[in-house]
PDB file of C-alpha atoms in Angstrom:
ATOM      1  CA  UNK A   1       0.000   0.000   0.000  1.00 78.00           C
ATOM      2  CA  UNK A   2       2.154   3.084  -1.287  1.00 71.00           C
ATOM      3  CA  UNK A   3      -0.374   5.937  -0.479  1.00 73.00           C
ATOM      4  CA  UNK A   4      -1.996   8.038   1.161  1.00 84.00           C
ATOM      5  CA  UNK A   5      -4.720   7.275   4.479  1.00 91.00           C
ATOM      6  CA  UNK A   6      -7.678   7.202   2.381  1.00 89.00           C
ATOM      7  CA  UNK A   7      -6.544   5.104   0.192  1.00 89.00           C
ATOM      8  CA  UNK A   8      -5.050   2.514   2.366  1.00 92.00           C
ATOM      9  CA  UNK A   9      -8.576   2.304   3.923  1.00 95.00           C
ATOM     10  CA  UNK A  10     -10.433   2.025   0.754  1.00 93.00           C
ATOM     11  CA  UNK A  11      -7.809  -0.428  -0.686  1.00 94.00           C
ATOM     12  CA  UNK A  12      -7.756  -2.980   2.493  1.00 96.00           C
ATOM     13  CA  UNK A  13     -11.052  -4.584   1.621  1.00 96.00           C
ATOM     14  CA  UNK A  14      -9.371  -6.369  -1.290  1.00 96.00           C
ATOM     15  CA  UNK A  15      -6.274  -7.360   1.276  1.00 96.00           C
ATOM     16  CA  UNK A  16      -9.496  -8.469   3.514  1.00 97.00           C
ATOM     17  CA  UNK A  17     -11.239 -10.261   0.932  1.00 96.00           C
ATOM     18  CA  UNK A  18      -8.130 -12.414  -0.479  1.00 96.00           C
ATOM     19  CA  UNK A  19      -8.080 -13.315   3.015  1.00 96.00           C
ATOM     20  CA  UNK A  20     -11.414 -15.086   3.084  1.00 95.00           C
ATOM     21  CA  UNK A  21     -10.692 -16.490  -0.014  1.00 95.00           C
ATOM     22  CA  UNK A  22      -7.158 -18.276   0.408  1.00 95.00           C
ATOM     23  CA  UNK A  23      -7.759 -18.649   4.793  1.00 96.00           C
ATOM     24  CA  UNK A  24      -4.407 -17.107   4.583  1.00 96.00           C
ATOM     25  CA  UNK A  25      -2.595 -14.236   6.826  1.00 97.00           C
ATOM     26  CA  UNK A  26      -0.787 -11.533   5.142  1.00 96.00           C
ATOM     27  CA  UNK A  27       2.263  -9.431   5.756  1.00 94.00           C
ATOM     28  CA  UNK A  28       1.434  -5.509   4.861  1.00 93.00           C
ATOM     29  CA  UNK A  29       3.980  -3.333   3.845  1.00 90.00           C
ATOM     30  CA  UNK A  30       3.016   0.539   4.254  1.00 90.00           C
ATOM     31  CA  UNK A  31       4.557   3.854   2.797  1.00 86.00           C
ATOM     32  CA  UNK A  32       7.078   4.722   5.693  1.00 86.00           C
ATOM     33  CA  UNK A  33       5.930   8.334   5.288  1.00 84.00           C
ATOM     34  CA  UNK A  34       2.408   8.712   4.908  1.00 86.00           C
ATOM     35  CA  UNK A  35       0.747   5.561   6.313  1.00 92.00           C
ATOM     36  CA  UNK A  36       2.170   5.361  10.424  1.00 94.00           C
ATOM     37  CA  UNK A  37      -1.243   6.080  11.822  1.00 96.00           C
ATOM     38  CA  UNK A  38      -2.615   3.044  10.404  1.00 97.00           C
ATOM     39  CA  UNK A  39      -0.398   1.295  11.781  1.00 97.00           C
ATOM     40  CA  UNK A  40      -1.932  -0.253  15.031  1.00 97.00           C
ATOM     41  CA  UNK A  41      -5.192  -0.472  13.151  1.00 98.00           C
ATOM     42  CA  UNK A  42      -4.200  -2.926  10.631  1.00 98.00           C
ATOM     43  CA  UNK A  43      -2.143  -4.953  13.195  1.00 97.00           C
ATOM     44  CA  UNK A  44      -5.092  -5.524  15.141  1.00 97.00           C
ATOM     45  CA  UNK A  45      -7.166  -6.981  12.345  1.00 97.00           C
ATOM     46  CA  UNK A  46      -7.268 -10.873  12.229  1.00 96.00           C
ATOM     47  CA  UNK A  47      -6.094 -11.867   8.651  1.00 97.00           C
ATOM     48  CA  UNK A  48      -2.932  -9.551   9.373  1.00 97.00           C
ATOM     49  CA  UNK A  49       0.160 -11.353   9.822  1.00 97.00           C
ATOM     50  CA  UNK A  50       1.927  -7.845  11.164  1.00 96.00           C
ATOM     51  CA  UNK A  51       2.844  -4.532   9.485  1.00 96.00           C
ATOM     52  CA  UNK A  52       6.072  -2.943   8.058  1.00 92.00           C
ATOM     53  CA  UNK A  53       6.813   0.112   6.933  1.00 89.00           C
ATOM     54  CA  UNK A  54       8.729   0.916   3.524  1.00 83.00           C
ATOM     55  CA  UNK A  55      10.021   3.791   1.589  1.00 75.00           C
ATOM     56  CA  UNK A  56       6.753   3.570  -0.869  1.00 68.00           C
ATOM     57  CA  UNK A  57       6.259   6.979  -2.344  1.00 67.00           C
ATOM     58  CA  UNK A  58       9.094   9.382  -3.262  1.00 65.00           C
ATOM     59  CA  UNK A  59       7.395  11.951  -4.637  1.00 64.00           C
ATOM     60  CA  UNK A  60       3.548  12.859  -5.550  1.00 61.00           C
ATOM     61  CA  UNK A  61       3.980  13.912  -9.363  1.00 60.00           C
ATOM     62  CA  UNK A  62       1.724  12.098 -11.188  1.00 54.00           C
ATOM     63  CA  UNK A  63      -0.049  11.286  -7.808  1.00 52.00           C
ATOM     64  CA  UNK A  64       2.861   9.757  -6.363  1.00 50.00           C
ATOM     65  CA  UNK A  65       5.172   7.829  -8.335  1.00 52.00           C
ATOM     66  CA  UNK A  66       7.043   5.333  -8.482  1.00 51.00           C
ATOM     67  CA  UNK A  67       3.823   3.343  -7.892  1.00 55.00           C
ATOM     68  CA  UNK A  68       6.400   0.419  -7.160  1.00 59.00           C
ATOM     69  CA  UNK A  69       8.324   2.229  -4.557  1.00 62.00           C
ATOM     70  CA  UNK A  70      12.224   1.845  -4.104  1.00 65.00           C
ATOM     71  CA  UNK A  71      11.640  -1.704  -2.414  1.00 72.00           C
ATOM     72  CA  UNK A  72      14.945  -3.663  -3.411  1.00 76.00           C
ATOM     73  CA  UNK A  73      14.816  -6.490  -5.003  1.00 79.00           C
ATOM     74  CA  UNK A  74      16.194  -8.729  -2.033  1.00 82.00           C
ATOM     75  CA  UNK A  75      13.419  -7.779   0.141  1.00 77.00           C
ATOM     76  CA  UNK A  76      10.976  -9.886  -2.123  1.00 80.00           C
ATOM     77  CA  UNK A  77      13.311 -12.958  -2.182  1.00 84.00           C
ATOM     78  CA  UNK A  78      10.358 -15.445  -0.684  1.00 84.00           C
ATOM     79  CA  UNK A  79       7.235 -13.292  -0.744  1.00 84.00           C
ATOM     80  CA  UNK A  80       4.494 -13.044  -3.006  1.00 88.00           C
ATOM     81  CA  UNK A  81       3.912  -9.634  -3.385  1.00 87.00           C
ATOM     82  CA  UNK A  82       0.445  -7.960  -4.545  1.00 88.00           C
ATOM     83  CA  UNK A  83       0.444  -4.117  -4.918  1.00 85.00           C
ATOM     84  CA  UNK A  84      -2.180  -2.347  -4.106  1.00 86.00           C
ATOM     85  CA  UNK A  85      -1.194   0.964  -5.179  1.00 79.00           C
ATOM     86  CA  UNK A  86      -2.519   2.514  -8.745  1.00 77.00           C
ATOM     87  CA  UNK A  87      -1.123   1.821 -11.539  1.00 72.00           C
ATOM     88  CA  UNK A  88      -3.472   4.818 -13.532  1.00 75.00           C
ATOM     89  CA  UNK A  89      -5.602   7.236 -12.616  1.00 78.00           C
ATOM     90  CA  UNK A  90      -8.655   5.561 -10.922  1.00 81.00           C
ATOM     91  CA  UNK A  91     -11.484   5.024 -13.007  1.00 87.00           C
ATOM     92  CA  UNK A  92     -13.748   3.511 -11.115  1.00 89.00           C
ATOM     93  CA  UNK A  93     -14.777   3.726  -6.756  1.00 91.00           C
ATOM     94  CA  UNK A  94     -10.602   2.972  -5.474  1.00 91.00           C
ATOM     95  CA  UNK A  95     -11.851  -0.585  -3.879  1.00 93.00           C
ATOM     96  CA  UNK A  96     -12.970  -1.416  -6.884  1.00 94.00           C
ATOM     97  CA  UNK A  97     -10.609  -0.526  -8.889  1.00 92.00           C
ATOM     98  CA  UNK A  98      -7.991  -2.135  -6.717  1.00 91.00           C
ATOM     99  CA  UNK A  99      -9.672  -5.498  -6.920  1.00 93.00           C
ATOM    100  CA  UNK A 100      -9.375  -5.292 -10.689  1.00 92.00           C
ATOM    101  CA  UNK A 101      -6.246  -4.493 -10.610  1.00 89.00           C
ATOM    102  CA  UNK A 102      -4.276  -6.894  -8.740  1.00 90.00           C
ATOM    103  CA  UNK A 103      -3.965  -9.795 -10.147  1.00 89.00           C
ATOM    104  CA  UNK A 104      -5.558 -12.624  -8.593  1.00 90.00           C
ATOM    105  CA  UNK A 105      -9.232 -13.418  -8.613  1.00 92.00           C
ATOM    106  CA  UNK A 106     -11.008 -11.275  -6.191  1.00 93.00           C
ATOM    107  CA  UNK A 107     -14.942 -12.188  -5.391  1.00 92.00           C
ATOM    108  CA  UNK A 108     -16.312  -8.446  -5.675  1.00 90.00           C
ATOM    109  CA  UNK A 109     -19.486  -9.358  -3.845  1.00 90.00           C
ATOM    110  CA  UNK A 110     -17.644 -10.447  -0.725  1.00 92.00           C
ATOM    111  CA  UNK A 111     -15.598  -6.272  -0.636  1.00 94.00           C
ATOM    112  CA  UNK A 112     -19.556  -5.260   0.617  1.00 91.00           C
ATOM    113  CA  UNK A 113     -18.838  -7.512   4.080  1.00 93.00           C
ATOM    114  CA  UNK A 114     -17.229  -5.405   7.150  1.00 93.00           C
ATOM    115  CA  UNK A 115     -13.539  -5.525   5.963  1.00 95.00           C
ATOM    116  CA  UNK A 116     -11.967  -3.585   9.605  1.00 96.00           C
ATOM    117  CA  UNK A 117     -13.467  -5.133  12.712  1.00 95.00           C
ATOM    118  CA  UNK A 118     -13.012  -3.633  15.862  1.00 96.00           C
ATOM    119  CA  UNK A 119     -13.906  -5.599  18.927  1.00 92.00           C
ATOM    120  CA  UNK A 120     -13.825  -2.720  21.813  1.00 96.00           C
ATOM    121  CA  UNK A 121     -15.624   0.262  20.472  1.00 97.00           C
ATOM    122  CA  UNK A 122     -16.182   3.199  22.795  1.00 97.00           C
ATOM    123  CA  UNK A 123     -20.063   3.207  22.973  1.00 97.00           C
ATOM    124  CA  UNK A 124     -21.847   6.058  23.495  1.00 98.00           C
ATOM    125  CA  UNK A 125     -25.209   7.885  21.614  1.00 98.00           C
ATOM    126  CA  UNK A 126     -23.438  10.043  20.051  1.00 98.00           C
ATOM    127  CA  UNK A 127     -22.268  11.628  16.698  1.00 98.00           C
ATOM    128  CA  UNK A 128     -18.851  12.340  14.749  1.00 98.00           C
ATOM    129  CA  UNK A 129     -18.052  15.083  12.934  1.00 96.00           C
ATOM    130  CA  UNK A 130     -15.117  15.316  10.610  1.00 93.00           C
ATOM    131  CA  UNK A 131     -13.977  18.992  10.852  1.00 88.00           C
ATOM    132  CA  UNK A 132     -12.686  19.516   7.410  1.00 85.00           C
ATOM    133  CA  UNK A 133     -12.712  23.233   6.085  1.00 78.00           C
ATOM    134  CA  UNK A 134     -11.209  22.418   3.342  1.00 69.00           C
ATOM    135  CA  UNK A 135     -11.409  19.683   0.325  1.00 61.00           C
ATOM    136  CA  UNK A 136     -10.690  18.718  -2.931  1.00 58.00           C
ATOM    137  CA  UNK A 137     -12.833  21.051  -4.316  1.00 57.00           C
ATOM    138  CA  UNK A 138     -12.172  24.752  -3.693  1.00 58.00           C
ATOM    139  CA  UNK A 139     -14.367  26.621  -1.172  1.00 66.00           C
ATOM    140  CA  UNK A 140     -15.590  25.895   2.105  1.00 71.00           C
ATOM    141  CA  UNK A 141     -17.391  22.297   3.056  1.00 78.00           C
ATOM    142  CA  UNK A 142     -21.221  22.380   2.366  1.00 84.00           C
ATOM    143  CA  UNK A 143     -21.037  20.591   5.813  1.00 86.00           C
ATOM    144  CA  UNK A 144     -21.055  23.803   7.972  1.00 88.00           C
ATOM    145  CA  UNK A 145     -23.734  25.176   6.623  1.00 88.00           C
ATOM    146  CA  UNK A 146     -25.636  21.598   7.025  1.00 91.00           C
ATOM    147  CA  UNK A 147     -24.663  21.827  10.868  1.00 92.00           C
ATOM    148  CA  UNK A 148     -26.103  25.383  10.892  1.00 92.00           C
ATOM    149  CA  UNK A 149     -29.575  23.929   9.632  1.00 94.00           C
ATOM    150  CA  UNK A 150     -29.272  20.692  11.854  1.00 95.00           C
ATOM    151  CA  UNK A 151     -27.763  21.987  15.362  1.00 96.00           C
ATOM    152  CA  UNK A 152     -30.827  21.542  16.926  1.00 96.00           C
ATOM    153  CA  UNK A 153     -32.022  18.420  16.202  1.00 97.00           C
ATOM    154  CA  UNK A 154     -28.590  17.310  16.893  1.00 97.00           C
ATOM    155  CA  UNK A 155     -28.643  18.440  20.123  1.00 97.00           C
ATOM    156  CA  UNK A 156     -31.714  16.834  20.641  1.00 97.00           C
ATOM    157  CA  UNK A 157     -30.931  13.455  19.166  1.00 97.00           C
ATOM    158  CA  UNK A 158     -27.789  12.682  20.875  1.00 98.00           C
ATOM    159  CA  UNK A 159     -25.673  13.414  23.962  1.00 98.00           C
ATOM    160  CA  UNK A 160     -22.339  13.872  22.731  1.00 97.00           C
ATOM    161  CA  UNK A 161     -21.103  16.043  19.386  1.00 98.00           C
ATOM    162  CA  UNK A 162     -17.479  14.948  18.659  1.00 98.00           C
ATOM    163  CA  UNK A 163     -15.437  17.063  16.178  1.00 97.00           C
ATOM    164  CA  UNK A 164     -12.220  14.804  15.222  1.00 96.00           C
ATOM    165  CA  UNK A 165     -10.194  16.072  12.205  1.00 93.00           C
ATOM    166  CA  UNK A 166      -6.204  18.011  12.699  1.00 92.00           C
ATOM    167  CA  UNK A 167      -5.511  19.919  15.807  1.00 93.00           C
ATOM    168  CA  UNK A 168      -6.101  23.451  14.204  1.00 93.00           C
ATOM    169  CA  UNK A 169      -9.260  22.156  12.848  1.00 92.00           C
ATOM    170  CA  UNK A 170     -10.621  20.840  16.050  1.00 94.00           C
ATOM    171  CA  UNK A 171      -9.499  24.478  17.444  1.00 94.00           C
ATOM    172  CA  UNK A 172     -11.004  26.225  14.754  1.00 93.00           C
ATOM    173  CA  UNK A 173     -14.988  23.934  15.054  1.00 93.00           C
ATOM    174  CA  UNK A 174     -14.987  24.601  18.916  1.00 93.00           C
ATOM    175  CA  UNK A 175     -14.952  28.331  17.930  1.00 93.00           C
ATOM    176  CA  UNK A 176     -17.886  27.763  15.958  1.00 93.00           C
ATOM    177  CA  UNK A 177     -19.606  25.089  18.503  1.00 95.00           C
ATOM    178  CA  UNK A 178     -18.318  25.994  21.573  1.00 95.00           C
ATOM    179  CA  UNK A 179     -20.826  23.285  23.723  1.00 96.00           C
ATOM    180  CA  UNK A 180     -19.872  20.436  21.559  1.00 97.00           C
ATOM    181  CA  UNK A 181     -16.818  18.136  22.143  1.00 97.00           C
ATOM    182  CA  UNK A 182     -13.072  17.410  20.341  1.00 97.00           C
ATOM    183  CA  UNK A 183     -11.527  14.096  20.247  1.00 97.00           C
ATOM    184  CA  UNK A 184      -7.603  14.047  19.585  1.00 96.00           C
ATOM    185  CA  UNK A 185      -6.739  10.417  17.990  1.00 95.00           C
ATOM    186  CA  UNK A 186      -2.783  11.235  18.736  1.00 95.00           C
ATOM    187  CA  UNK A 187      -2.461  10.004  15.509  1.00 94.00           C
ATOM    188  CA  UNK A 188      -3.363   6.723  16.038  1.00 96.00           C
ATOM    189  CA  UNK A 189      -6.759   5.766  13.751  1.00 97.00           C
ATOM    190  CA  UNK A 190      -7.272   2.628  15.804  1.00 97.00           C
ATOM    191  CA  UNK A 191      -8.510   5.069  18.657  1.00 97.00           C
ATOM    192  CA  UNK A 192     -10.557   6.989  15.839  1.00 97.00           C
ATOM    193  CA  UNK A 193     -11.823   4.034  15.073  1.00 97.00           C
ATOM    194  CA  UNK A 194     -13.052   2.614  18.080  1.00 97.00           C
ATOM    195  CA  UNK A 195     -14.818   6.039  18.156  1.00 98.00           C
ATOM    196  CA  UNK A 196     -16.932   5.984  15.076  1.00 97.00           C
ATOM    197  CA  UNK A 197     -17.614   2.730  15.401  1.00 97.00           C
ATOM    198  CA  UNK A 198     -19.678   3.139  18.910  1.00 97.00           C
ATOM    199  CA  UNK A 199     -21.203   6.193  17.701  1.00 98.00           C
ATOM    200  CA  UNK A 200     -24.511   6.252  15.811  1.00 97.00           C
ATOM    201  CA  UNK A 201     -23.645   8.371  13.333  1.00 97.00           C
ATOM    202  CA  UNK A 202     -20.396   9.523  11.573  1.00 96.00           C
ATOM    203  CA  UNK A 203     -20.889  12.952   9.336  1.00 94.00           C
ATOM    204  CA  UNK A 204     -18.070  14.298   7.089  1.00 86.00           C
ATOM    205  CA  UNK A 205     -18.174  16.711   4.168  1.00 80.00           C
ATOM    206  CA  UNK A 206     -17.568  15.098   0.363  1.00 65.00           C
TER     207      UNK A 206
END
């Protein structure tokens, strides 16, 4: 897996899935640089053997090339090695587009079945927010002005508002929503995780 968070997560279902099929473990090998908070996440997942980091992505022309990374040739001696990473610009949804691209057969219907399993979530009725002001696309997130319309029935509905995202924006949705709560992951997405999956809802802007 040579890039970046959201892809790792969207490209693990087809690591998940070969699982199922073969009733094998797997070794994952991450980009050293851009993948260390998924570390303990993918560690604690039952079809992973354990999790290494390599030098994966040198540079992000092109979207980060060399798609093969500089991994030498006598770290391969005795592994099988499927990459994950793109070999093109996507053209389809990136978990299924990975699972056409590597090359073994991968059952497609079986990427819909919970791929990351987490066995102590913290419980709680409450919602997530993903504080992202800004995206791919230029201006700000239609999300804040969905809050705006929403606040109250959110208050209503649940007993705890959690804003997770980068420290300044955490800082910067408590000045907007003073009353409503931050949660720092430290970095670590296993803790994020354990977080959305207790909560009843999970909102975050496209």
């Amino acid at each position: 897996m040579p890039g970046k968070i959201g892809d790792a997560l969207l490209q693990f279902p087809v690591a998940r899935q070969w699982s199922r099929q073969t009733g094998k473990k797997f070794t994952l090998w991450l980009d050293q640089n851009s993948l260390k908070p998924l570390e303990r996440l993918f560690a604690s997942q039952d079809c992973v053997e354990k999790v290494e980091f390599k030098l994966a992505i040198t540079n992000y022309s092109c979207g980060g090339q060399p798609w093969h990374g500089d991994i030498k040739t006598e770290d391969t001696l005795g592994h099988v090695i499927y990459h994950l990473g793109f070999r093109t610009f996507p053209e389809r949804q990136i978990t299924l587009q990975t699972a056409l691209d590597v090359p073994v057969h991968i059952d497609s219907k079986g990427l819909s079945e919970p791929s990351i399993l987490i066995p102590d979530p913290i419980v709680a009725n409450r919602v997530v927010i993903q504080a992202m002001f800004t995206t791919h696309m230029s201006g700000t997130p239609k999300l804040w002005r969905f809050l705006r319309d929403i606040k109250a029935d959110l208050e209503e509905m649940f007993d705890e508002i959690v804003f997770v995202g980068t420290e300044d924006e955490r800082a910067r949705a408590q000045e907007l929503y003073p009353q409503w709560k931050t949660f720092d992951d430290k970095q670590d997405f296993y803790e994020l995780a354990r977080l959305m999956a207790g909560s009843r809802l999970v909102l975050g802007p496209g």
